[in-house]
mmCIF file of C-alpha atoms in Angstrom:
data_model
loop_
_atom_site.group_PDB
_atom_site.id
_atom_site.type_symbol
_atom_site.label_atom_id
_atom_site.label_comp_id
_atom_site.label_asym_id
_atom_site.label_seq_id
_atom_site.Cartn_x
_atom_site.Cartn_y
_atom_site.Cartn_z
ATOM 1 C CA MET W 373 170.849 108.459 193.507
ATOM 2 C CA ILE W 374 169.252 112.069 192.231
ATOM 3 C CA LEU W 375 172.130 113.213 190.704
ATOM 4 C CA ASP W 376 172.494 110.039 187.996
ATOM 5 C CA LYS W 377 169.196 110.655 187.230
ATOM 6 C CA ILE W 378 169.584 114.461 186.929
ATOM 7 C CA ILE W 379 173.013 114.105 184.272
ATOM 8 C CA ALA W 380 171.535 111.087 182.832
ATOM 9 C CA SER W 381 168.765 113.253 181.371
ATOM 10 C CA THR W 382 170.961 115.882 180.897
ATOM 11 C CA LYS W 383 172.760 114.227 178.557
ATOM 12 C CA ILE W 384 169.514 112.993 176.420
ATOM 13 C CA ARG W 385 168.252 118.138 176.644
ATOM 14 C CA VAL W 386 172.037 118.384 175.250
ATOM 15 C CA ALA W 387 171.410 115.220 172.933
ATOM 16 C CA LYS W 388 168.784 116.768 171.897
ATOM 17 C CA ALA W 389 169.749 120.633 172.081
ATOM 18 C CA LYS W 390 172.817 119.614 169.262
ATOM 19 C CA GLU W 391 169.726 118.363 166.888
ATOM 20 C CA ASN W 392 168.217 121.734 166.991
ATOM 21 C CA LEU W 393 171.382 123.772 166.843
ATOM 22 C CA SER W 394 174.253 122.581 166.296
ATOM 23 C CA PRO W 395 177.518 122.491 167.513
ATOM 24 C CA SER W 396 178.918 124.173 164.594
ATOM 25 C CA GLY W 397 175.265 126.622 164.042
ATOM 26 C CA LEU W 398 176.303 126.591 167.672
ATOM 27 C CA LEU W 399 179.537 128.697 167.583
ATOM 28 C CA LYS W 400 178.466 130.589 164.635
ATOM 29 C CA ALA W 401 174.620 132.248 166.929
ATOM 30 C CA LEU W 402 178.700 132.878 169.063
ATOM 31 C CA ASP W 403 180.224 134.032 166.154
ATOM 32 C CA LYS W 404 177.448 137.122 165.586
ATOM 33 C CA ALA W 405 176.387 137.672 168.599
ATOM 34 C CA GLU W 406 177.069 140.987 170.518
ATOM 35 C CA LEU W 407 177.737 139.650 173.786
ATOM 36 C CA LYS W 408 179.445 142.119 176.748
ATOM 37 C CA ALA W 409 182.176 140.491 178.623
ATOM 38 C CA PRO W 410 181.600 138.365 181.130
ATOM 39 C CA ASN W 411 181.982 139.751 185.079
ATOM 40 C CA PHE W 412 181.608 137.862 187.475
ATOM 41 C CA LYS W 413 184.356 138.055 189.831
ATOM 42 C CA ASN W 414 184.116 141.692 189.824
ATOM 43 C CA GLY W 415 180.426 141.650 190.674
ATOM 44 C CA LEU W 416 181.115 139.962 194.018
ATOM 45 C CA MET W 417 184.789 142.019 194.996
ATOM 46 C CA SER W 418 182.826 143.989 197.529
ATOM 47 C CA ILE W 419 184.222 145.764 199.526
ATOM 48 C CA ASP W 420 183.524 144.037 202.857
ATOM 49 C CA ASP W 421 184.300 141.019 201.482
ATOM 50 C CA VAL W 422 180.463 139.601 201.038
ATOM 51 C CA SER W 423 179.450 138.602 198.370
ATOM 52 C CA ILE W 424 175.457 137.906 198.105
ATOM 53 C CA ILE W 425 174.831 135.109 195.295
ATOM 54 C CA ALA W 426 171.069 135.269 194.850
ATOM 55 C CA GLU W 427 169.561 132.310 193.271
ATOM 56 C CA ILE W 428 166.003 131.933 190.839
ATOM 57 C CA LYS W 429 164.639 128.632 191.051
ATOM 58 C CA LYS W 430 161.522 127.162 190.434
ATOM 59 C CA ALA W 431 161.365 123.753 191.863
ATOM 60 C CA SER W 432 163.838 121.117 193.419
ATOM 61 C CA PRO W 433 164.028 117.303 194.210
ATOM 62 C CA SER W 434 163.835 117.139 197.058
ATOM 63 C CA LYS W 435 161.515 120.289 198.251
ATOM 64 C CA GLY W 436 158.862 120.270 194.836
ATOM 65 C CA LEU W 437 157.373 122.744 193.350
ATOM 66 C CA ILE W 438 159.332 126.295 195.317
ATOM 67 C CA ARG W 439 156.745 128.294 193.282
ATOM 68 C CA GLY W 440 154.295 127.566 191.299
ATOM 69 C CA ASP W 441 153.676 131.124 189.322
ATOM 70 C CA PHE W 442 157.000 131.366 187.401
ATOM 71 C CA ASP W 443 156.211 131.282 184.341
ATOM 72 C CA ILE W 444 154.871 133.695 182.259
ATOM 73 C CA ILE W 445 151.644 134.378 183.152
ATOM 74 C CA ALA W 446 149.345 137.520 181.325
ATOM 75 C CA GLU W 447 152.325 138.788 180.001
ATOM 76 C CA ARG W 448 154.356 138.896 183.711
ATOM 77 C CA PHE W 449 157.213 137.104 184.537
ATOM 78 C CA PRO W 450 157.040 136.757 187.653
ATOM 79 C CA TYR W 451 161.060 135.541 188.359
ATOM 80 C CA LEU W 452 162.155 138.600 186.687
ATOM 81 C CA GLU W 453 159.701 140.458 189.042
ATOM 82 C CA ILE W 454 162.372 138.300 191.627
ATOM 83 C CA ALA W 455 165.244 139.149 190.080
ATOM 84 C CA SER W 456 164.293 142.673 190.526
ATOM 85 C CA GLU W 457 163.478 142.252 193.397
ATOM 86 C CA TYR W 458 167.659 140.308 194.226
ATOM 87 C CA TYR W 459 168.710 143.866 192.153
ATOM 88 C CA ARG W 460 167.032 146.031 195.009
ATOM 89 C CA ALA W 461 168.163 144.434 197.253
ATOM 90 C CA GLY W 462 172.106 144.441 197.012
ATOM 91 C CA ALA W 463 172.767 140.926 196.039
ATOM 92 C CA ASP W 464 175.901 141.222 194.407
ATOM 93 C CA ALA W 465 175.191 137.926 191.367
ATOM 94 C CA ILE W 466 171.355 137.106 190.264
ATOM 95 C CA SER W 467 171.926 132.303 190.239
ATOM 96 C CA VAL W 468 169.520 131.234 187.187
ATOM 97 C CA LEU W 469 168.769 126.756 187.303
ATOM 98 C CA THR W 470 168.060 126.443 183.605
ATOM 99 C CA GLU W 471 167.725 122.456 184.602
ATOM 100 C CA PRO W 472 164.153 122.079 183.481
ATOM 101 C CA GLU W 473 163.141 118.588 184.791
ATOM 102 C CA TYR W 474 164.054 118.088 186.935
ATOM 103 C CA PHE W 475 165.010 121.797 188.646
ATOM 104 C CA LYS W 476 161.650 123.043 186.013
ATOM 105 C CA GLY W 477 164.627 126.060 184.380
ATOM 106 C CA ASN W 478 164.950 128.148 181.309
ATOM 107 C CA ILE W 479 168.056 128.905 179.501
ATOM 108 C CA GLU W 480 166.492 131.552 178.248
ATOM 109 C CA PHE W 481 165.820 133.120 181.767
ATOM 110 C CA VAL W 482 169.247 133.519 181.986
ATOM 111 C CA LYS W 483 169.246 135.454 178.629
ATOM 112 C CA ASP W 484 165.924 137.484 180.250
ATOM 113 C CA ILE W 485 167.452 138.675 183.170
ATOM 114 C CA LYS W 486 171.087 139.658 181.289
ATOM 115 C CA SER W 487 168.794 142.153 179.706
ATOM 116 C CA LYS W 488 167.560 143.236 182.425
ATOM 117 C CA PHE W 489 170.105 143.922 185.546
ATOM 118 C CA SER W 490 173.936 144.771 185.489
ATOM 119 C CA ILE W 491 174.882 142.374 187.396
ATOM 120 C CA PRO W 492 177.032 138.841 186.425
ATOM 121 C CA VAL W 493 174.588 135.353 186.012
ATOM 122 C CA LEU W 494 175.432 132.283 187.277
ATOM 123 C CA ARG W 495 173.376 129.227 185.113
ATOM 124 C CA LYS W 496 173.164 126.806 186.983
ATOM 125 C CA ASP W 497 172.916 123.529 185.404
ATOM 126 C CA PHE W 498 174.693 120.714 185.064
ATOM 127 C CA THR W 499 176.864 120.681 182.938
ATOM 128 C CA VAL W 500 177.950 117.300 180.862
ATOM 129 C CA ASP W 501 179.361 118.947 177.134
ATOM 130 C CA GLU W 502 180.715 121.572 176.085
ATOM 131 C CA TYR W 503 178.325 122.750 174.701
ATOM 132 C CA GLN W 504 176.039 124.509 177.095
ATOM 133 C CA ILE W 505 178.972 126.163 177.655
ATOM 134 C CA TYR W 506 179.242 127.572 174.078
ATOM 135 C CA GLU W 507 175.148 128.043 174.704
ATOM 136 C CA ALA W 508 175.417 130.232 178.823
ATOM 137 C CA LYS W 509 178.184 131.973 176.182
ATOM 138 C CA LEU W 510 174.625 132.884 174.023
ATOM 139 C CA TYR W 511 172.256 133.403 176.609
ATOM 140 C CA GLY W 512 174.277 136.107 178.731
ATOM 141 C CA ALA W 513 175.715 133.636 181.170
ATOM 142 C CA ASP W 514 178.455 135.338 183.332
ATOM 143 C CA ALA W 515 179.215 132.433 184.827
ATOM 144 C CA ILE W 516 178.629 128.665 184.929
ATOM 145 C CA LEU W 517 179.004 125.749 187.281
ATOM 146 C CA LEU W 518 180.416 123.069 187.420
ATOM 147 C CA ILE W 519 179.411 119.857 190.111
ATOM 148 C CA MET W 520 182.418 118.323 190.776
ATOM 149 C CA ALA W 521 180.774 114.305 191.564
ATOM 150 C CA ALA W 522 179.141 114.780 188.141
ATOM 151 C CA LEU W 523 182.543 115.127 186.152
ATOM 152 C CA THR W 524 186.365 113.025 185.242
ATOM 153 C CA ASP W 525 189.456 115.400 186.755
ATOM 154 C CA ALA W 526 189.869 115.452 182.767
ATOM 155 C CA GLU W 527 186.645 116.670 181.994
ATOM 156 C CA TYR W 528 186.257 119.251 184.512
ATOM 157 C CA LYS W 529 190.401 120.448 183.423
ATOM 158 C CA LYS W 530 188.530 120.675 180.065
ATOM 159 C CA PHE W 531 185.359 122.432 181.298
ATOM 160 C CA HIS W 532 187.380 125.266 182.896
ATOM 161 C CA ALA W 533 190.176 126.415 181.197
ATOM 162 C CA LEU W 534 186.743 125.808 177.327
ATOM 163 C CA ALA W 535 184.586 128.874 179.643
ATOM 164 C CA ASP W 536 188.058 130.174 180.893
ATOM 165 C CA SER W 537 189.188 131.120 177.416
ATOM 166 C CA ILE W 538 185.037 132.405 175.788
#
């Protein structure tokens, strides 16, 4: 099953991230960061009860490459252009795929989009470790995705409580 492969890959990626920046180092960086209060829920409270969450996604396991010119090309950031189009079109939030192997995402996309636009940003990844929740906060995400099929009930409750607390 593809979800199992993605989860296994994510666990390896998180372990490598912890080698580059230890959990304690990540927490220290969070303490020093000037973070904005999350506004995801308020951003989705529209007058007409319809909210649009637009998605930034370069690829998917089922479709393959969706857009090839997604990364930095000649000083351009196509994913920022996409975010700008969504923003101008009235999207209430932007969902950003950050899983690198299967979806070709990058956590930097969250940081870049959040720095340029005032609407809420959702980090869409396969959250399997508390580290990713702190990382999402450090990069400016207003919300995270928790995939129930990838978590035990205890993990979900723990991750949900942590996300709420920070």
